[in-house]
PDB file of C-alpha atoms in Angstrom:
ATOM      1  CA  UNK C   1      -9.472 -13.823 -20.231  1.00 46.00           C
ATOM      2  CA  UNK C   2     -11.696 -16.308 -18.166  1.00 48.00           C
ATOM      3  CA  UNK C   3     -10.375 -19.415 -16.443  1.00 47.00           C
ATOM      4  CA  UNK C   4     -11.918 -21.650 -19.168  1.00 50.00           C
ATOM      5  CA  UNK C   5     -10.393 -19.661 -21.974  1.00 56.00           C
ATOM      6  CA  UNK C   6      -6.892 -19.832 -20.352  1.00 54.00           C
ATOM      7  CA  UNK C   7      -7.186 -23.481 -19.714  1.00 57.00           C
ATOM      8  CA  UNK C   8      -8.445 -24.292 -23.247  1.00 63.00           C
ATOM      9  CA  UNK C   9      -5.610 -21.985 -24.587  1.00 63.00           C
ATOM     10  CA  UNK C  10      -3.128 -23.822 -22.391  1.00 61.00           C
ATOM     11  CA  UNK C  11      -4.365 -27.217 -23.475  1.00 62.00           C
ATOM     12  CA  UNK C  12      -4.091 -26.339 -27.145  1.00 65.00           C
ATOM     13  CA  UNK C  13      -0.523 -24.968 -26.887  1.00 61.00           C
ATOM     14  CA  UNK C  14       0.624 -28.154 -24.937  1.00 59.00           C
ATOM     15  CA  UNK C  15      -0.954 -30.242 -27.609  1.00 59.00           C
ATOM     16  CA  UNK C  16       0.679 -28.440 -30.430  1.00 55.00           C
ATOM     17  CA  UNK C  17       4.032 -28.625 -28.619  1.00 56.00           C
ATOM     18  CA  UNK C  18       3.763 -32.424 -28.101  1.00 53.00           C
ATOM     19  CA  UNK C  19       2.657 -32.907 -31.842  1.00 53.00           C
ATOM     20  CA  UNK C  20       5.476 -30.653 -33.027  1.00 51.00           C
ATOM     21  CA  UNK C  21       8.244 -32.363 -31.005  1.00 57.00           C
ATOM     22  CA  UNK C  22       7.400 -36.054 -31.734  1.00 58.00           C
ATOM     23  CA  UNK C  23       8.101 -37.464 -35.249  1.00 62.00           C
ATOM     24  CA  UNK C  24       6.667 -40.714 -36.141  1.00 70.00           C
ATOM     25  CA  UNK C  25       5.867 -41.863 -32.677  1.00 69.00           C
ATOM     26  CA  UNK C  26       4.996 -45.513 -31.986  1.00 77.00           C
ATOM     27  CA  UNK C  27       1.796 -46.582 -30.421  1.00 76.00           C
ATOM     28  CA  UNK C  28       3.291 -47.029 -26.982  1.00 79.00           C
ATOM     29  CA  UNK C  29       4.936 -43.553 -27.013  1.00 78.00           C
ATOM     30  CA  UNK C  30       1.636 -41.971 -28.268  1.00 76.00           C
ATOM     31  CA  UNK C  31      -0.210 -43.632 -25.410  1.00 80.00           C
ATOM     32  CA  UNK C  32       2.447 -42.374 -22.814  1.00 82.00           C
ATOM     33  CA  UNK C  33       2.345 -38.980 -24.254  1.00 77.00           C
ATOM     34  CA  UNK C  34      -1.432 -38.701 -24.155  1.00 78.00           C
ATOM     35  CA  UNK C  35      -1.461 -39.952 -20.512  1.00 82.00           C
ATOM     36  CA  UNK C  36       1.243 -37.411 -19.512  1.00 80.00           C
ATOM     37  CA  UNK C  37      -0.649 -34.553 -21.302  1.00 77.00           C
ATOM     38  CA  UNK C  38      -3.875 -35.399 -19.499  1.00 79.00           C
ATOM     39  CA  UNK C  39      -2.026 -35.482 -16.265  1.00 81.00           C
ATOM     40  CA  UNK C  40      -0.398 -32.036 -17.128  1.00 76.00           C
ATOM     41  CA  UNK C  41      -3.718 -30.502 -18.076  1.00 75.00           C
ATOM     42  CA  UNK C  42      -5.278 -31.610 -14.784  1.00 80.00           C
ATOM     43  CA  UNK C  43      -2.450 -29.960 -12.931  1.00 77.00           C
ATOM     44  CA  UNK C  44      -2.905 -26.754 -14.881  1.00 73.00           C
ATOM     45  CA  UNK C  45      -6.631 -26.820 -14.206  1.00 75.00           C
ATOM     46  CA  UNK C  46      -5.989 -27.419 -10.544  1.00 77.00           C
ATOM     47  CA  UNK C  47      -3.621 -24.564 -10.431  1.00 74.00           C
ATOM     48  CA  UNK C  48      -6.044 -22.248 -12.175  1.00 74.00           C
ATOM     49  CA  UNK C  49      -8.854 -23.273  -9.852  1.00 75.00           C
ATOM     50  CA  UNK C  50      -7.321 -20.843  -7.297  1.00 68.00           C
ATOM     51  CA  UNK C  51      -8.331 -18.035  -9.834  1.00 70.00           C
ATOM     52  CA  UNK C  52      -4.899 -16.345  -9.605  1.00 66.00           C
ATOM     53  CA  UNK C  53      -4.501 -12.675  -9.001  1.00 67.00           C
ATOM     54  CA  UNK C  54      -1.132 -12.696  -7.512  1.00 68.00           C
ATOM     55  CA  UNK C  55       1.584 -15.228  -8.170  1.00 68.00           C
ATOM     56  CA  UNK C  56       2.826 -15.106  -4.649  1.00 77.00           C
ATOM     57  CA  UNK C  57      -0.547 -15.619  -3.165  1.00 74.00           C
ATOM     58  CA  UNK C  58      -1.251 -18.404  -5.803  1.00 69.00           C
ATOM     59  CA  UNK C  59       1.954 -20.306  -4.716  1.00 73.00           C
ATOM     60  CA  UNK C  60       1.049 -19.919  -1.150  1.00 79.00           C
ATOM     61  CA  UNK C  61      -2.409 -21.372  -1.647  1.00 75.00           C
ATOM     62  CA  UNK C  62      -1.224 -24.109  -3.853  1.00 74.00           C
ATOM     63  CA  UNK C  63       1.384 -25.079  -1.260  1.00 76.00           C
ATOM     64  CA  UNK C  64      -1.137 -25.118   1.609  1.00 78.00           C
ATOM     65  CA  UNK C  65      -3.682 -27.184  -0.447  1.00 76.00           C
ATOM     66  CA  UNK C  66      -0.972 -29.665  -1.272  1.00 74.00           C
ATOM     67  CA  UNK C  67       0.095 -29.771   2.323  1.00 76.00           C
ATOM     68  CA  UNK C  68      -3.429 -30.691   3.291  1.00 76.00           C
ATOM     69  CA  UNK C  69      -3.272 -33.656   0.842  1.00 70.00           C
ATOM     70  CA  UNK C  70       0.201 -34.955   1.751  1.00 68.00           C
ATOM     71  CA  UNK C  71       2.440 -34.380   4.557  1.00 65.00           C
ATOM     72  CA  UNK C  72       4.990 -31.921   3.162  1.00 56.00           C
ATOM     73  CA  UNK C  73       7.973 -31.087   5.336  1.00 61.00           C
ATOM     74  CA  UNK C  74       9.106 -27.452   4.971  1.00 59.00           C
ATOM     75  CA  UNK C  75      12.448 -27.048   3.227  1.00 58.00           C
ATOM     76  CA  UNK C  76      15.453 -26.399   5.323  1.00 50.00           C
ATOM     77  CA  UNK C  77      14.366 -28.338   8.435  1.00 48.00           C
TER      78      UNK C  77
END
């Protein structure tokens, strides 16, 4: 399965989950859910941009990339 297929599959699963869990949402709730869904999908795409082969390596790469963006203090210090 390619990155695009995984991303598309993940997006459809998340959309189905959101649609299935919210009954009769008002307009404001729909807008908020759509915004959150878009942000979540962007995070998933960013995560898959590392082209994961190993879960441990993937987490390490994601941590270091995030650390470059923001100053993250290591835990336990």
